[in-house]
Tab-separated table of C-alpha atoms in Angstrom:
chain	number	residue	atom	x	y	z
A	536	UNK	CA	0.271	0.388	-0.281
A	537	UNK	CA	0.964	3.505	-0.438
A	538	UNK	CA	3.319	4.987	2.392
A	539	UNK	CA	0.950	7.696	4.786
A	540	UNK	CA	4.924	9.015	6.299
A	541	UNK	CA	4.873	12.275	6.851
A	542	UNK	CA	7.745	12.229	3.599
A	543	UNK	CA	5.807	10.916	0.643
A	544	UNK	CA	1.410	12.965	2.205
A	545	UNK	CA	3.716	16.630	2.013
A	546	UNK	CA	6.940	17.136	0.451
A	547	UNK	CA	5.977	14.015	-1.750
A	548	UNK	CA	3.210	15.676	-3.250
A	549	UNK	CA	4.291	18.228	-3.731
A	550	UNK	CA	7.576	17.844	-5.170
A	551	UNK	CA	5.543	15.758	-8.316
A	552	UNK	CA	2.484	19.167	-8.075
A	553	UNK	CA	5.964	20.945	-9.232
A	554	UNK	CA	7.150	18.773	-11.342
A	555	UNK	CA	3.107	18.640	-13.431
A	556	UNK	CA	3.508	22.510	-12.813
A	557	UNK	CA	5.768	22.987	-14.973
A	558	UNK	CA	5.275	20.416	-17.244
A	559	UNK	CA	1.671	22.157	-17.722
A	560	UNK	CA	3.562	26.585	-18.501
A	561	UNK	CA	6.361	25.136	-20.623
A	562	UNK	CA	5.199	25.937	-23.662
A	563	UNK	CA	4.040	29.191	-22.460
A	564	UNK	CA	7.261	30.575	-23.403
A	565	UNK	CA	6.242	29.442	-27.432
A	566	UNK	CA	2.360	29.863	-26.994
A	567	UNK	CA	1.283	32.014	-25.388
A	568	UNK	CA	-2.701	30.727	-25.625
A	569	UNK	CA	-2.120	27.524	-23.164
A	570	UNK	CA	-1.328	29.483	-20.452
A	571	UNK	CA	-5.231	29.451	-19.964
A	572	UNK	CA	-5.214	25.481	-20.352
A	573	UNK	CA	-2.241	25.659	-18.343
A	574	UNK	CA	-3.837	27.241	-15.909
A	575	UNK	CA	-7.490	25.553	-15.709
A	576	UNK	CA	-5.264	22.583	-15.091
A	577	UNK	CA	-3.005	23.526	-12.308
A	578	UNK	CA	-5.919	24.857	-10.124
A	579	UNK	CA	-8.272	22.314	-9.937
A	580	UNK	CA	-5.004	19.907	-9.514
A	581	UNK	CA	-3.891	22.638	-5.982
A	582	UNK	CA	-6.808	22.477	-4.995
A	583	UNK	CA	-7.326	19.098	-4.312
A	584	UNK	CA	-3.946	17.926	-3.501
A	585	UNK	CA	-4.876	20.816	-0.880
A	586	UNK	CA	-8.041	19.546	0.186
A	587	UNK	CA	-6.430	15.240	0.240
A	588	UNK	CA	-3.131	16.688	1.870
A	589	UNK	CA	-4.305	19.228	4.600
A	590	UNK	CA	-8.410	18.478	5.731
A	591	UNK	CA	-8.830	15.086	5.013
A	592	UNK	CA	-8.901	11.819	7.596
A	593	UNK	CA	-9.575	9.215	4.515
A	594	UNK	CA	-6.812	7.097	3.670
A	595	UNK	CA	-7.892	5.962	0.381
A	596	UNK	CA	-8.431	9.636	-0.602
A	597	UNK	CA	-5.503	10.744	-0.046
A	598	UNK	CA	-3.621	7.485	-1.885
A	599	UNK	CA	-6.073	8.506	-4.783
A	600	UNK	CA	-4.352	11.994	-4.985
A	601	UNK	CA	-1.577	10.604	-4.887
A	602	UNK	CA	-1.563	7.640	-7.798
A	603	UNK	CA	-4.046	10.081	-9.918
A	604	UNK	CA	-0.267	12.847	-9.484
A	605	UNK	CA	1.507	10.342	-9.961
A	606	UNK	CA	0.058	9.024	-13.503
A	607	UNK	CA	0.134	12.423	-14.972
A	608	UNK	CA	2.734	12.909	-14.038
A	609	UNK	CA	3.610	10.118	-16.220
A	610	UNK	CA	1.364	10.627	-18.331
A	611	UNK	CA	2.285	14.357	-19.254
A	612	UNK	CA	5.835	12.984	-19.694
A	613	UNK	CA	5.088	10.307	-21.768
A	614	UNK	CA	3.131	12.815	-23.591
A	615	UNK	CA	5.101	15.920	-24.118
A	616	UNK	CA	8.254	13.066	-25.743
A	617	UNK	CA	5.268	11.730	-28.014
A	618	UNK	CA	5.116	14.800	-28.998
A	619	UNK	CA	7.866	16.308	-29.424
A	620	UNK	CA	9.947	13.148	-31.403
A	621	UNK	CA	7.172	12.660	-33.526
A	622	UNK	CA	6.160	16.592	-35.410
A	623	UNK	CA	10.292	15.610	-36.495
A	624	UNK	CA	9.146	12.626	-38.362
A	625	UNK	CA	5.154	12.989	-38.619
A	626	UNK	CA	2.592	15.921	-39.018
A	627	UNK	CA	2.150	17.423	-35.675
A	628	UNK	CA	-1.817	15.788	-35.998
A	629	UNK	CA	-0.212	11.937	-35.780
A	630	UNK	CA	1.841	13.636	-33.060
A	631	UNK	CA	-1.041	14.689	-31.108
A	632	UNK	CA	-2.873	11.749	-31.500
A	633	UNK	CA	0.242	9.620	-30.188
A	634	UNK	CA	0.869	11.812	-27.441
A	635	UNK	CA	-2.845	11.285	-25.973
A	636	UNK	CA	-2.750	7.712	-26.355
A	637	UNK	CA	0.127	7.711	-23.487
A	638	UNK	CA	-2.880	8.488	-20.886
A	639	UNK	CA	-5.897	6.671	-22.583
A	640	UNK	CA	-3.639	4.022	-22.584
A	641	UNK	CA	-2.594	4.229	-18.614
A	642	UNK	CA	-6.151	4.443	-18.073
A	643	UNK	CA	-7.137	1.543	-19.721
A	644	UNK	CA	-4.476	0.122	-18.029
A	645	UNK	CA	-5.354	0.956	-14.333
A	646	UNK	CA	-9.330	0.449	-14.747
A	647	UNK	CA	-8.430	-3.359	-15.488
A	648	UNK	CA	-6.462	-3.761	-11.801
A	649	UNK	CA	-8.313	-2.460	-10.603
A	650	UNK	CA	-10.898	-5.371	-11.503
A	651	UNK	CA	-7.796	-8.248	-9.897
A	652	UNK	CA	-9.200	-9.112	-6.262
A	653	UNK	CA	-6.106	-10.056	-3.773
A	654	UNK	CA	-6.495	-12.304	-1.216
A	655	UNK	CA	-5.560	-11.866	1.517
A	656	UNK	CA	-5.573	-7.720	0.875
A	657	UNK	CA	-3.036	-5.651	0.992
A	658	UNK	CA	-3.841	-4.101	4.254
A	659	UNK	CA	-6.454	-4.690	7.935
A	660	UNK	CA	-8.517	-2.902	9.490
A	661	UNK	CA	-7.413	-1.933	13.357
A	662	UNK	CA	-9.747	0.364	15.321
A	663	UNK	CA	-11.404	2.225	11.545
A	664	UNK	CA	-7.601	2.849	10.189
A	665	UNK	CA	-5.449	1.488	7.643
A	666	UNK	CA	-2.941	-0.177	7.662
A	667	UNK	CA	-0.329	-2.235	5.028
A	668	UNK	CA	0.076	-5.841	5.594
A	669	UNK	CA	2.924	-5.350	2.521
A	670	UNK	CA	6.796	-5.310	2.901
A	671	UNK	CA	6.864	-2.993	0.447
A	672	UNK	CA	5.361	-0.229	0.682
A	673	UNK	CA	5.234	2.511	-2.082
A	674	UNK	CA	6.825	5.815	-1.448
A	675	UNK	CA	8.106	8.429	-3.974
A	676	UNK	CA	11.145	10.555	-4.915
A	677	UNK	CA	10.045	12.793	-6.580
A	678	UNK	CA	13.419	14.111	-7.912
A	679	UNK	CA	14.622	10.971	-8.353
A	680	UNK	CA	11.407	9.871	-10.539
A	681	UNK	CA	12.028	12.556	-12.575
A	682	UNK	CA	15.608	12.606	-13.112
A	683	UNK	CA	15.579	8.718	-14.143
A	684	UNK	CA	12.047	9.681	-16.499
A	685	UNK	CA	14.696	13.091	-17.988
A	686	UNK	CA	17.756	10.390	-18.766
A	687	UNK	CA	15.626	7.910	-20.120
A	688	UNK	CA	13.587	10.121	-22.997
A	689	UNK	CA	17.812	10.599	-23.138
A	690	UNK	CA	18.831	7.693	-23.740
A	691	UNK	CA	15.619	6.800	-26.384
A	692	UNK	CA	16.410	9.884	-28.330
A	693	UNK	CA	19.376	8.555	-30.058
A	694	UNK	CA	17.254	6.234	-31.451
A	695	UNK	CA	14.827	7.825	-33.046
A	696	UNK	CA	16.215	8.634	-36.495
A	697	UNK	CA	16.730	4.763	-36.482
A	698	UNK	CA	14.360	3.097	-34.379
A	699	UNK	CA	11.129	5.872	-35.087
A	700	UNK	CA	8.365	3.606	-34.438
A	701	UNK	CA	10.088	1.068	-32.285
A	702	UNK	CA	10.309	4.894	-29.925
A	703	UNK	CA	7.713	5.890	-29.773
A	704	UNK	CA	5.797	3.578	-28.894
A	705	UNK	CA	7.735	2.740	-25.923
A	706	UNK	CA	7.749	6.328	-24.716
A	707	UNK	CA	3.853	5.841	-25.084
A	708	UNK	CA	3.424	2.873	-22.843
A	709	UNK	CA	5.458	4.220	-20.774
A	710	UNK	CA	3.140	4.525	-18.599
A	711	UNK	CA	1.309	1.288	-18.558
A	712	UNK	CA	4.416	-0.612	-17.758
A	713	UNK	CA	5.015	1.719	-14.366
A	714	UNK	CA	1.045	1.000	-13.666
A	715	UNK	CA	1.682	-2.403	-14.403
A	716	UNK	CA	4.975	-2.723	-11.408
A	717	UNK	CA	2.950	-1.625	-8.879
A	718	UNK	CA	-0.503	-3.338	-9.419
A	719	UNK	CA	-0.622	-5.153	-6.168
A	720	UNK	CA	-0.445	-1.147	-4.934
A	721	UNK	CA	-3.251	-0.323	-7.425
A	722	UNK	CA	-5.307	-2.935	-6.781
A	723	UNK	CA	-4.612	-2.808	-3.064
A	724	UNK	CA	-6.309	-0.144	-3.361
A	725	UNK	CA	-9.272	-0.814	-5.834
A	726	UNK	CA	-10.729	-3.175	-3.299
A	727	UNK	CA	-10.325	-1.078	0.319
A	728	UNK	CA	-12.250	1.509	-2.404
A	729	UNK	CA	-14.678	-1.255	-2.718
A	730	UNK	CA	-14.693	-2.141	0.823
A	731	UNK	CA	-15.450	1.245	2.473
A	732	UNK	CA	-18.375	1.744	-0.466
A	733	UNK	CA	-20.050	-1.424	0.682
A	734	UNK	CA	-19.660	-0.758	4.295
A	735	UNK	CA	-20.717	2.840	4.020
A	736	UNK	CA	-17.439	3.922	6.155
A	737	UNK	CA	-14.324	6.171	4.941
A	738	UNK	CA	-10.768	4.887	7.011
A	739	UNK	CA	-8.119	6.697	7.947
A	740	UNK	CA	-4.604	6.837	8.788
A	741	UNK	CA	-2.634	4.753	10.785
A	742	UNK	CA	-0.001	7.055	11.912
A	743	UNK	CA	-3.513	10.218	11.779
A	744	UNK	CA	-2.399	11.503	15.168
A	745	UNK	CA	1.504	12.210	13.088
A	746	UNK	CA	0.349	13.700	10.227
A	747	UNK	CA	-2.677	16.419	11.774
A	748	UNK	CA	0.466	17.322	14.091
A	749	UNK	CA	2.319	18.551	11.115
A	750	UNK	CA	-1.079	20.217	9.647
A	751	UNK	CA	-1.229	21.935	13.080
A	752	UNK	CA	1.941	23.467	12.917
A	753	UNK	CA	1.801	24.203	8.432
A	754	UNK	CA	1.022	27.809	7.466
A	755	UNK	CA	-0.404	26.222	3.841
A	756	UNK	CA	-2.540	24.320	5.826
A	757	UNK	CA	-4.157	26.907	7.709
A	758	UNK	CA	-4.187	28.898	4.854
A	759	UNK	CA	-5.702	26.620	3.252
A	760	UNK	CA	-7.912	26.048	5.893
A	761	UNK	CA	-9.458	29.796	6.247
A	762	UNK	CA	-9.709	29.603	2.606
A	763	UNK	CA	-11.666	26.933	2.030
A	764	UNK	CA	-13.911	27.877	5.449
A	765	UNK	CA	-14.400	31.664	3.323
A	766	UNK	CA	-15.815	29.759	0.330
A	767	UNK	CA	-17.684	27.291	2.151
A	768	UNK	CA	-19.048	29.616	4.313
A	769	UNK	CA	-22.912	29.515	3.045
A	770	UNK	CA	-24.077	32.838	2.562
């Protein structure tokens, strides 16, 4: 299952969000009109992150955001690389279609994985808290993953001239391969959410007190709570 330690919960999600925001706004250097779509994508993601990290007590909601953010980043990097190298040998319409194939295939892969039932599940519920029973927990070092993705893109780029179709296919499939590599975590999360829905409950973090203590010290958490309360206040 996904780790809920302070680094994974607060730092890793922050760094991955910054990588995504950077990737979304970089095209604005050449296409000023892209700033509106980039902002339209970034602001909801920022709000979703803030809600899950700073106020929510739901472990499954945090994990859902965590996985969504990670695969959004992988699909964004894969799509950008696919489009960049595709335009060198194909027209922009074909390159755009190839770039969109990456998130589409990733979504299908994750959906199929979520249908898998694991027995016994990789978690157990004690006092309405989710405790991982797997030996490994999914943690994230955003800098490492971003570096690996960039290095992989750099390594594949010279191959494109010699094997354009093979390189494009590899780039498109990259996020789906990662999903297959983390299938137990994804299937376990889907199983947990299904159990919550069936029982009509929301299970919380195993280390809830630690997370709440960090939230109480965080100026960003306090600011978001104030803004959220102001927006949600009935008029």
